[in-house]
Coordinates of C-alpha atoms and ligand atoms in Angstrom, one line a residue:
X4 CA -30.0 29.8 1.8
X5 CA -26.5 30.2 0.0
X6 CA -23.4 28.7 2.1
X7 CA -20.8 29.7 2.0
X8 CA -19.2 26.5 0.8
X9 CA -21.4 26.0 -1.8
X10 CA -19.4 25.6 -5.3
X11 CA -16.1 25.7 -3.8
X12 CA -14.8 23.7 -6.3
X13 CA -15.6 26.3 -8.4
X14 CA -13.7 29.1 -6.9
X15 CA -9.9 30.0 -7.9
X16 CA -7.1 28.9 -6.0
X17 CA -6.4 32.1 -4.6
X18 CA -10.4 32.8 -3.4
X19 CA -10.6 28.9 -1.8
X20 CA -7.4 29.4 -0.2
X21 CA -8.7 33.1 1.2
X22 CA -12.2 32.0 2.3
X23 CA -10.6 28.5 4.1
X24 CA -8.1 31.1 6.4
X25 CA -10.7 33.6 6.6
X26 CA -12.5 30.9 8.2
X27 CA -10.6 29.1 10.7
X28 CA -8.4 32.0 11.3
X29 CA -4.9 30.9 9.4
X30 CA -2.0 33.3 10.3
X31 CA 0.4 34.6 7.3
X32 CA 2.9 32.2 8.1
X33 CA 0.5 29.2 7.8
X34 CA -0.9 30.7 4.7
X35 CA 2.8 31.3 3.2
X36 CA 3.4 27.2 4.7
X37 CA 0.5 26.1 2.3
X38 CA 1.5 28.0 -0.3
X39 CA 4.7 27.8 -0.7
X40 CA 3.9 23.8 -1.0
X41 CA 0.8 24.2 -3.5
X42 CA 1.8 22.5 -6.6
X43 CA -0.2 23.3 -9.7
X44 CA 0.5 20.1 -11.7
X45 CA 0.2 17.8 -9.0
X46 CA -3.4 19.7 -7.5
X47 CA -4.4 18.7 -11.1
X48 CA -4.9 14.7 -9.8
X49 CA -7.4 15.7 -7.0
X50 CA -10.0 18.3 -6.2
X51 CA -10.7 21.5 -4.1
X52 CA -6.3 21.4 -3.9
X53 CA -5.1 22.9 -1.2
X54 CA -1.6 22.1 -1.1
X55 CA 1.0 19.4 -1.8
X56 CA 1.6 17.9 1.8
X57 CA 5.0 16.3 2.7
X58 CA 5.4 13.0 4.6
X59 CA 9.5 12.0 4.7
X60 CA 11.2 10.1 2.5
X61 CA 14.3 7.4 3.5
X62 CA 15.7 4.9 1.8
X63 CA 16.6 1.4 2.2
X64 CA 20.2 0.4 0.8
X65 CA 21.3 -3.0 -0.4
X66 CA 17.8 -4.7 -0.6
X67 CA 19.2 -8.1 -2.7
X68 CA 16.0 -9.7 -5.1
X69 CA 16.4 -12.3 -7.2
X70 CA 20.3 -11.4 -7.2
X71 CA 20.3 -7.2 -7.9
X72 CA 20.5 -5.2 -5.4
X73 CA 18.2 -2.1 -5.1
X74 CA 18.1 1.1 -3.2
X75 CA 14.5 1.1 -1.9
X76 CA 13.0 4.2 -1.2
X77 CA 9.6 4.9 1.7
X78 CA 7.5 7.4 2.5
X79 CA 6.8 7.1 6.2
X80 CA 5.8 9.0 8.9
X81 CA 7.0 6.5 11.5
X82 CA 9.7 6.1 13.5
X83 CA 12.0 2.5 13.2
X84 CA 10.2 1.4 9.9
X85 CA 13.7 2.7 7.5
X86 CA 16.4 1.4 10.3
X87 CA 13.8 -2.3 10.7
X88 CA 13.5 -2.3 6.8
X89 CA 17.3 -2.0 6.7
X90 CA 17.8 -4.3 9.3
X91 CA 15.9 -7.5 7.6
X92 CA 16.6 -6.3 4.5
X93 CA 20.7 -7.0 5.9
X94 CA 19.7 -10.4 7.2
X95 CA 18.3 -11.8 3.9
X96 CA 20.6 -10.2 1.6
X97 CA 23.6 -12.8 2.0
X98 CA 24.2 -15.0 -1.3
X99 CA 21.1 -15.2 -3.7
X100 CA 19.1 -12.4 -1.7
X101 CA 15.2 -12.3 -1.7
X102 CA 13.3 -14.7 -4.5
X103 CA 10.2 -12.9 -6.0
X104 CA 8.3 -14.7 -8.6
X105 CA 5.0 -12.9 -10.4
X106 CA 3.3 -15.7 -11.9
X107 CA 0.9 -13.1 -13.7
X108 CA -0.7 -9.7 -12.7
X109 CA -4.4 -9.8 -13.7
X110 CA -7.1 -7.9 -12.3
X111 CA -10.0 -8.8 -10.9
X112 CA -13.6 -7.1 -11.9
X113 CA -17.8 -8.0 -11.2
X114 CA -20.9 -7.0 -12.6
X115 CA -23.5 -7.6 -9.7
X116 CA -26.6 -8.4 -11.4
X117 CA -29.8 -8.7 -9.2
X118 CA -33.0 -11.0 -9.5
X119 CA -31.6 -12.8 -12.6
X120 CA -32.4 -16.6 -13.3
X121 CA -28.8 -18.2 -12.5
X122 CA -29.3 -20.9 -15.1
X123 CA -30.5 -18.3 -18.0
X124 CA -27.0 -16.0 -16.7
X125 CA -25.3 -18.8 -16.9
X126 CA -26.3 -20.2 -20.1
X127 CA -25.8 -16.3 -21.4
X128 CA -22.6 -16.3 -20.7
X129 CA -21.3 -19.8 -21.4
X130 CA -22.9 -19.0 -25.4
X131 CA -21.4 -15.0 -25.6
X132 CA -18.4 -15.8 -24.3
X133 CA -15.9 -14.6 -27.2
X134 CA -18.3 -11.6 -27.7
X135 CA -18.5 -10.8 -24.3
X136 CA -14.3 -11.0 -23.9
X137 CA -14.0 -8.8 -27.6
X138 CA -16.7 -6.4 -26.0
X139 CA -14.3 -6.0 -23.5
X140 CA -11.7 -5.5 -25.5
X141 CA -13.8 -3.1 -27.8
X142 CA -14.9 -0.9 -24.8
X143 CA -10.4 -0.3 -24.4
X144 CA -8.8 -0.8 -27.3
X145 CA -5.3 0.7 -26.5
X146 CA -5.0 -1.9 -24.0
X147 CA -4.2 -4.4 -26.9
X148 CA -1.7 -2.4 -28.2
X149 CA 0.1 -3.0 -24.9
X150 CA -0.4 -6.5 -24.8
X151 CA -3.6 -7.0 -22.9
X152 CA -6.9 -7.1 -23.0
X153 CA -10.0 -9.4 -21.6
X154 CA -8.7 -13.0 -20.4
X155 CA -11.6 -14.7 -19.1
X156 CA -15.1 -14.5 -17.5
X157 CA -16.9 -16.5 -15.0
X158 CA -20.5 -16.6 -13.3
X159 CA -20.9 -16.8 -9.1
X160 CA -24.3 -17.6 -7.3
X161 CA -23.6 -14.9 -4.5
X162 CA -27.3 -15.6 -2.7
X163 CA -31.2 -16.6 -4.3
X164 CA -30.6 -12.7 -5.5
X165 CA -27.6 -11.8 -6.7
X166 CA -24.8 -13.1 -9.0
X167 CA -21.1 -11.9 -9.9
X168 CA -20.0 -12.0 -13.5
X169 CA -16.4 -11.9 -13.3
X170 CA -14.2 -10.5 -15.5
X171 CA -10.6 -11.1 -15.4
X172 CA -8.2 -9.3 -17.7
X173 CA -4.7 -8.3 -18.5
X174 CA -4.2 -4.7 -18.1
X175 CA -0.3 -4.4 -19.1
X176 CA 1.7 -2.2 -17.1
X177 CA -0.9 -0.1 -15.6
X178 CA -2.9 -0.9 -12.2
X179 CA -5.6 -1.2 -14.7
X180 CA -8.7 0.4 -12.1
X181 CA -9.9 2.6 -14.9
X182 CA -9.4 0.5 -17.8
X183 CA -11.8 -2.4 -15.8
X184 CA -14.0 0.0 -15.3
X185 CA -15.0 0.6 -18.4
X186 CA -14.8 -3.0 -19.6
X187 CA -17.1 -3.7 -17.1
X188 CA -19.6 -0.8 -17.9
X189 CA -19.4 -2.1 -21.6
X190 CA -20.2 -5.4 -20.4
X191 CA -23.1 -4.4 -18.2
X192 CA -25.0 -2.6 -20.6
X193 CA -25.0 -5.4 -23.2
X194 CA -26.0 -7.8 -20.5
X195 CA -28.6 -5.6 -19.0
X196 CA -29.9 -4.9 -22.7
X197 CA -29.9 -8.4 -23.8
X198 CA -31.6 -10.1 -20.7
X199 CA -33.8 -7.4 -19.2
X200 CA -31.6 -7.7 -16.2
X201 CA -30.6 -5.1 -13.4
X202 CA -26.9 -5.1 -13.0
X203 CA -26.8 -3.1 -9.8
X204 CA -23.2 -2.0 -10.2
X205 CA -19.6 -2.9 -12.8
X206 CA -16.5 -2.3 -10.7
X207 CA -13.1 -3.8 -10.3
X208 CA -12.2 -5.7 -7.1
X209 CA -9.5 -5.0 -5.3
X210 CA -9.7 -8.8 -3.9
X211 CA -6.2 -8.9 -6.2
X212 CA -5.5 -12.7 -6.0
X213 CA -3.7 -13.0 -9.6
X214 CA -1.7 -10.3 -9.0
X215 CA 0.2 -12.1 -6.5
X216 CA 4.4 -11.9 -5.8
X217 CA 5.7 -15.0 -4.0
X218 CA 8.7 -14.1 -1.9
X219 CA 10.6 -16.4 0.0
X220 CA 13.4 -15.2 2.2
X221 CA 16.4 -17.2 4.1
X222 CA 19.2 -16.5 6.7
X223 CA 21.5 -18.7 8.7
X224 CA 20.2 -19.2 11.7
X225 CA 24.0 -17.9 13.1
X226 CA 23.2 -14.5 12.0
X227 CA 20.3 -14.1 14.3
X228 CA 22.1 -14.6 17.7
X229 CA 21.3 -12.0 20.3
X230 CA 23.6 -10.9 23.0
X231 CA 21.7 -13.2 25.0
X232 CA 20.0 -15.7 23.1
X233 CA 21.5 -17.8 20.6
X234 CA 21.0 -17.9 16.6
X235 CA 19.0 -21.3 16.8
X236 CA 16.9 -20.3 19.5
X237 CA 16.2 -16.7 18.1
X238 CA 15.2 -18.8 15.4
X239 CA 12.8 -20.9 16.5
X240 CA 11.0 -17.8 18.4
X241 CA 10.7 -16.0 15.3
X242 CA 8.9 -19.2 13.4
X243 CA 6.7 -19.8 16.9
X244 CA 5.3 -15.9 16.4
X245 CA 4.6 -16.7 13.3
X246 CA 2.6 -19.6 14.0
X247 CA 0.6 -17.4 16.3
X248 CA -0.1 -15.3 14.0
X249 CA -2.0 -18.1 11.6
X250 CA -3.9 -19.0 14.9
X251 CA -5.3 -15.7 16.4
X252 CA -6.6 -12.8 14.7
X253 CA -5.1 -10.1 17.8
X254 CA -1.6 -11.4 16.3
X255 CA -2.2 -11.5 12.8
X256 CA -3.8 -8.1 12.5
X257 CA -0.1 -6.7 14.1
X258 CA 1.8 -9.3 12.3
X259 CA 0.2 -8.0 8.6
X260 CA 0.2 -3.9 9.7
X261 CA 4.2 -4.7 10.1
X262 CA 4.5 -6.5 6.8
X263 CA 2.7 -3.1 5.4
X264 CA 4.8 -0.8 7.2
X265 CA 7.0 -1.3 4.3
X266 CA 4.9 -2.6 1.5
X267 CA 3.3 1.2 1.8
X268 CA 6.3 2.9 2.4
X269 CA 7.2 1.9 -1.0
X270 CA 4.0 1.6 -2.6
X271 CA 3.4 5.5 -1.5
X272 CA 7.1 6.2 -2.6
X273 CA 6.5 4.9 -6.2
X274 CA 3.2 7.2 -6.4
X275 CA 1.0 4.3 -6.5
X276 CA -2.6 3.8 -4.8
X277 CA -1.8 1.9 -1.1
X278 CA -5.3 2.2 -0.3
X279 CA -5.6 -0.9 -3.1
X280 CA -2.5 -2.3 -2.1
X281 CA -4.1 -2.2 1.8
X282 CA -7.5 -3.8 1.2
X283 CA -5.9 -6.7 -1.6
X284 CA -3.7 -7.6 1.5
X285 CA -5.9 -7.9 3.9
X286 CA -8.8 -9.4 2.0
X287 CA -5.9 -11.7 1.0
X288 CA -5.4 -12.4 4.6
X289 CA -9.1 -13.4 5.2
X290 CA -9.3 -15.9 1.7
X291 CA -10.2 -18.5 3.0
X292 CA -12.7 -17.4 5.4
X293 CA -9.9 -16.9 8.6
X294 CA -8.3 -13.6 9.0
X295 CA -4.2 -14.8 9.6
X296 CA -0.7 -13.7 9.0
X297 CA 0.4 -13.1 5.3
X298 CA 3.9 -15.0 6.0
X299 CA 5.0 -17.7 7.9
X300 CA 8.8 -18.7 9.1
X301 CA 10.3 -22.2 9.7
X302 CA 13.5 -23.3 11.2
X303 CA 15.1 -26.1 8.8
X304 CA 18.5 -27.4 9.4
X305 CA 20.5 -24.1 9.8
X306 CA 17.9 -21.9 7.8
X307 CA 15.0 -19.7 9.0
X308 CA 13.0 -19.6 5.9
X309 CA 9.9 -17.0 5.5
X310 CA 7.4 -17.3 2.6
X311 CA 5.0 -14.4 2.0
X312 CA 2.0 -14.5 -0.8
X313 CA 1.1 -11.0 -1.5
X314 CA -1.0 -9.2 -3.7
X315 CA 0.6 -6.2 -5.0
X316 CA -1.8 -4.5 -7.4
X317 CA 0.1 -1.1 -8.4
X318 CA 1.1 0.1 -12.0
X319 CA 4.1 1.0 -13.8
X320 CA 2.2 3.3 -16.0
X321 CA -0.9 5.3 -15.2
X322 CA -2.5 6.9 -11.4
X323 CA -0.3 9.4 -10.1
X324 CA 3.4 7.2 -11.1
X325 CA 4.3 9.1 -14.2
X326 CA 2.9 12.5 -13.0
X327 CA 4.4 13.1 -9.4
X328 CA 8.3 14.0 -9.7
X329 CA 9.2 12.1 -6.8
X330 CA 7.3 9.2 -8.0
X331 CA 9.4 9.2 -11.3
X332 CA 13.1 9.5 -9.6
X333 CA 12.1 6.7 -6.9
X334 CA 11.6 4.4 -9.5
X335 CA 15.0 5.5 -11.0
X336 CA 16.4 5.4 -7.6
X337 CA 15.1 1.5 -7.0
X338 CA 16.1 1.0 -10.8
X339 CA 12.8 -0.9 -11.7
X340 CA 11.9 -0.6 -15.3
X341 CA 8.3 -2.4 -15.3
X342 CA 5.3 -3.1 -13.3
X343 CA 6.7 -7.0 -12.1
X344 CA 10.0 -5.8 -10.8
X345 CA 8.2 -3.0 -8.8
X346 CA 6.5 -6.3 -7.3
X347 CA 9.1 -7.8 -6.7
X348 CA 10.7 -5.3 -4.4
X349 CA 7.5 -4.2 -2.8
X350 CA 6.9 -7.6 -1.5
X351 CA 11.0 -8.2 -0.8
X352 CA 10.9 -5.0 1.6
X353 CA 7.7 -6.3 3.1
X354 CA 9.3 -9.4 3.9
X355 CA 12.0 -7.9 5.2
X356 CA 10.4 -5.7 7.5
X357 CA 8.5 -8.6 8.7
X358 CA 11.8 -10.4 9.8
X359 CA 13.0 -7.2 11.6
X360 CA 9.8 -6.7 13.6
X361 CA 9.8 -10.2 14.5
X362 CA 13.4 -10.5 15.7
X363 CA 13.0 -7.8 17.5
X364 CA 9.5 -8.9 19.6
X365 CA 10.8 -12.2 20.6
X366 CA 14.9 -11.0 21.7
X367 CA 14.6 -7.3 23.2
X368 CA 11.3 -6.4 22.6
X369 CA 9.9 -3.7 19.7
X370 CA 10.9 -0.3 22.7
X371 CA 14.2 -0.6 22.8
X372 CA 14.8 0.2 18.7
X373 CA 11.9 2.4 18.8
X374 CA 13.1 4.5 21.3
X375 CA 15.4 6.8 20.5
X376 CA 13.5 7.6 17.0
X377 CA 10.9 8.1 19.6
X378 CA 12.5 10.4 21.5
X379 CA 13.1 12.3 18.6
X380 CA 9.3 12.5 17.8
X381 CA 8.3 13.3 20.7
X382 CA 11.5 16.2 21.2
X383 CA 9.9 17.4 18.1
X384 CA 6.5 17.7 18.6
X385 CA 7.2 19.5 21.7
X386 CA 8.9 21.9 20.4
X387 CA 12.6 21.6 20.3
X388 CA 14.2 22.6 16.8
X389 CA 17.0 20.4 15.0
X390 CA 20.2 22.1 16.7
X391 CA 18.3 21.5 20.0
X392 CA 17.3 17.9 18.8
X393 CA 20.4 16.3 19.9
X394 CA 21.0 17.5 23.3
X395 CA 17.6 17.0 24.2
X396 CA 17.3 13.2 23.1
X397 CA 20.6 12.6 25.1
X398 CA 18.8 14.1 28.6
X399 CA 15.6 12.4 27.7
X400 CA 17.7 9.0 27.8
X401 CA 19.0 9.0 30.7
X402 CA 15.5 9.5 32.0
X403 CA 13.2 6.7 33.3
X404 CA 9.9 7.8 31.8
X405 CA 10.5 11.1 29.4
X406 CA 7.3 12.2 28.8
X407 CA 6.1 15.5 26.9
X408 CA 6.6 18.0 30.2
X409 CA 10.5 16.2 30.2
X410 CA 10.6 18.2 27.0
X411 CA 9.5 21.2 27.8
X412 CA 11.8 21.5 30.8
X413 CA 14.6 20.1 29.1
X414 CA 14.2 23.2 26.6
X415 CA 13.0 25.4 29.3
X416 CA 16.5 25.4 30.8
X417 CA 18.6 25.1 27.8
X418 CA 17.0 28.3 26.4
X419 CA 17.7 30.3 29.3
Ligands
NDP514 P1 -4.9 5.1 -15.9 O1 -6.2 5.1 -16.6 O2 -4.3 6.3 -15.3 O3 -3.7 4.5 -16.8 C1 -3.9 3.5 -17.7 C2 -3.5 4.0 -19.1 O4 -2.1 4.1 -19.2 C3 -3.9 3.1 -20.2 O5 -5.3 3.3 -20.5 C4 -3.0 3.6 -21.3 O6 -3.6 4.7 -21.9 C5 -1.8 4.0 -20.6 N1 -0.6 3.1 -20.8 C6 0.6 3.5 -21.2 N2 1.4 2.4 -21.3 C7 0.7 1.3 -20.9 C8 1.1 0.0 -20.8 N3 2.3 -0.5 -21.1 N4 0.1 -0.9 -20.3 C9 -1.1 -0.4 -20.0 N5 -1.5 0.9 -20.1 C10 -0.6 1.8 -20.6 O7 -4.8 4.1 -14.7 P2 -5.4 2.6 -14.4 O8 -6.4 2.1 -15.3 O9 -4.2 1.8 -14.1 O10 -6.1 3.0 -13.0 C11 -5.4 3.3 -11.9 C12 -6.0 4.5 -11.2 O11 -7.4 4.2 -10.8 C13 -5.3 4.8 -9.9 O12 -5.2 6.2 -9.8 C14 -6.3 4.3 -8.8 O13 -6.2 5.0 -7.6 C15 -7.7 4.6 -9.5 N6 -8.8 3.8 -9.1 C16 -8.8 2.8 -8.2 C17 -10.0 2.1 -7.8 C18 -9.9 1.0 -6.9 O14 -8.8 0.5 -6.5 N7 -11.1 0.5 -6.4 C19 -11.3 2.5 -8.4 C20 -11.2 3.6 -9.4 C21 -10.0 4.2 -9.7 P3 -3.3 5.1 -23.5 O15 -3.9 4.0 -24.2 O16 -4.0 6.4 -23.6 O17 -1.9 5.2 -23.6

């Protein structure tokens, strides 16, 4: 029996849009809301497009790496992450700034092969080598052009069934997803051809260990004093949470989801793919077999110093960064001209949000920041309009527990 579904990617714009409101019963004004934000270039990149939908931009000023400043600019929906971002990126911004070094950016790929004698794989590979590596090559020949190409290529024993062939390679300025892909089919095909073998899939891994910034990050331990606490002892709580967080996985889970709170930000911002950035960074986490915190702090002398190693495995060139607007000017905006500067400042801002979140959990506790962003999120999801925003965060202040029905009576008897 025909659904009504069926081929909807086939349908216009106009006849998916139609049958979607007909369906759940979208009013003019929502229809006008998707519309009016439907952009044709940018519903090229996916499928069955709808709509372009908005998240907010901000952006993060004097962000100092490796002595420039940048303007750093993140998508977020949530609350604190700009001001925190700002706040760290303040603290480590005195002389010298934020180091980033990117000792390469390779990418990672596998062919699984299945049922194969290890020794005759092995011996395969060790004699094909250069053929293997210029079949590569071969299968993406513009890549060359740029600078890159095949690098190496290795054989794991994954169990008595299965083995990785690893292919590494150098993929220029682009992530590089598409152009391992179909290295890796090439490669597959001769190997399955060859030996007789099954190769039960060719993908890139998103395990992006060589595409790794190293960021280390100081501030006098002076600059930390709370208005109760001293520098030195602000100091020493922020390098005891993070030795919690390379002891217990409750911690470390938090501890990495506020380091991303700003490595997506701008990872989204620069049109790149954060799903990739998300699962190198946590994989990363879990190397060597213990989930932990992606940075650590120490106290030495009259320094806090905080190291992060971070795979960042986003392009300059290729995905969505050359095709969405906002995606082109954010790069302008952050004044990064290639695919190790963008990096750079990924991992800086991470970094920096780290330190924020931290200082804040161990002096006055992540709520007090939050709360009047909060206050705003919740005034606005409950209905109160910009003009109205103001007055209503001020009542909900002074209240003990402003909850969503504080809100609604707040604007219940400002409206009258
Ligand atoms: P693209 O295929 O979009 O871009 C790469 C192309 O950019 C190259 O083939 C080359 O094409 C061109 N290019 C121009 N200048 C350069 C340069 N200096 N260095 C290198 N290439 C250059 O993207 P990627 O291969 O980077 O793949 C990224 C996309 O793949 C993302 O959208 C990602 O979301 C997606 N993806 C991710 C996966 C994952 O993470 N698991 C899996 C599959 C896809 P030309 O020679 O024509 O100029």
């Amino acid at each position: 029996m025909e659904n009504k579904w069926d081929h909807f990617y086939k349908k216009s714009y106009s006849e998916r849009l139609k049958l979607i409101a007909q369906s759940v019963g979208l009013t003019d004004e929502q229809i006008a809301t998707i519309t009016q934000n439907h952009d044709v270039v940018s519903g090229e990149l996916i499928e069955n497009s709808l709509t372009d939908y908005a998240l907010p931009e901000g952006v993060v000023t004097g962000l100092v790496v490796n002595g420039t400043s940048h303007l750093v600019p993140m998508v977020t929906e949530e609350p604190s992450v700009i001001a925190a971002a700002s706040n760290g990126a303040k603290l480590l911004s005195a002389g010298s700034g934020i180091q980033c070094v990117v000792p390469h950016k390779l990418v990672n790929g596998q062919v699984i092969v299945k049922n194969a004698k290890f020794a005759t794989l092995s011996a395969f590979i060790e004699s094909n080598r250069s053929q293997l590596i210029s079949l590569a090559d071969q299968s993406h020949p513009s890549i060359l052009k740029y600078g890159g190409g095949a690098r190496d290529i290795r054989l794991r024993k994954l169990s008595d069934h299965f083995a990785s062939i690893d292919l590494v390679a150098d993929t220029g300025e682009a992530m590089g997803a598409n152009i391992m892909n179909t290295m890796l089919e090439a490669i597959a095909h001769f190997i399955s051809d060859q030996l007789k073998v099954e190769t039960t899939m060719a993908i890139l891994s998103n395990f992006a260990d060589s595409a790794v910034v190293q960021v280390t990050g100081r501030v006098n331990v002076s600059r930390l004093a709370s208005q109760s606490l001293s520098g030195q002892v602000v100091a020493q709580r922020i390098a005891d949470a993070s030795d919690v967080a390379q002891l217990d996985i409750n911690r470390a889970a938090t501890h990495n989801k506020g380091i991303m709170n700003g490595v997506d930000a701008a990872v989204m911002a620069f049109g790149n793919d954060w799903r990739a950035v998300e699962s190198a960074a946590h994989s990363f986490a879990a190397h060597d077999g213990r989930y932990k915190g992606l940075s650590t702090w120490q106290v030495t002398g009259d320094q806090l110093i905080g190291k992060m190693v971070l795979p960042v495995p986003i392009g300059f060139v290729g995905g969505a960064s050359k095709v969405l607007p906002m995606a082109v000017i954010n790069k302008q905006i952050a004044q990064i001209h290639n695919s190790k500067e963008e990096m750079q400042v990924i991992g800086a801002v991470g970094l920096a949000q780290n330190l924020a979140a931290l200082k804040a959990l161990v002096t006055d506790g992540i709520q007090k920041g939050h709360m009047n962003l909060q206050l705003k999120s919740l005034a606005l999801s409950n209905g109160a309009t910009t003009e109205e925003l103001p007055a209503v965060v001020e009542q909900l202040q002074k209240m003990a527990n402003p909850d969503s029905q504080s809100v609604k009576e707040i604007l219940k008897t400002m409206r009258r």
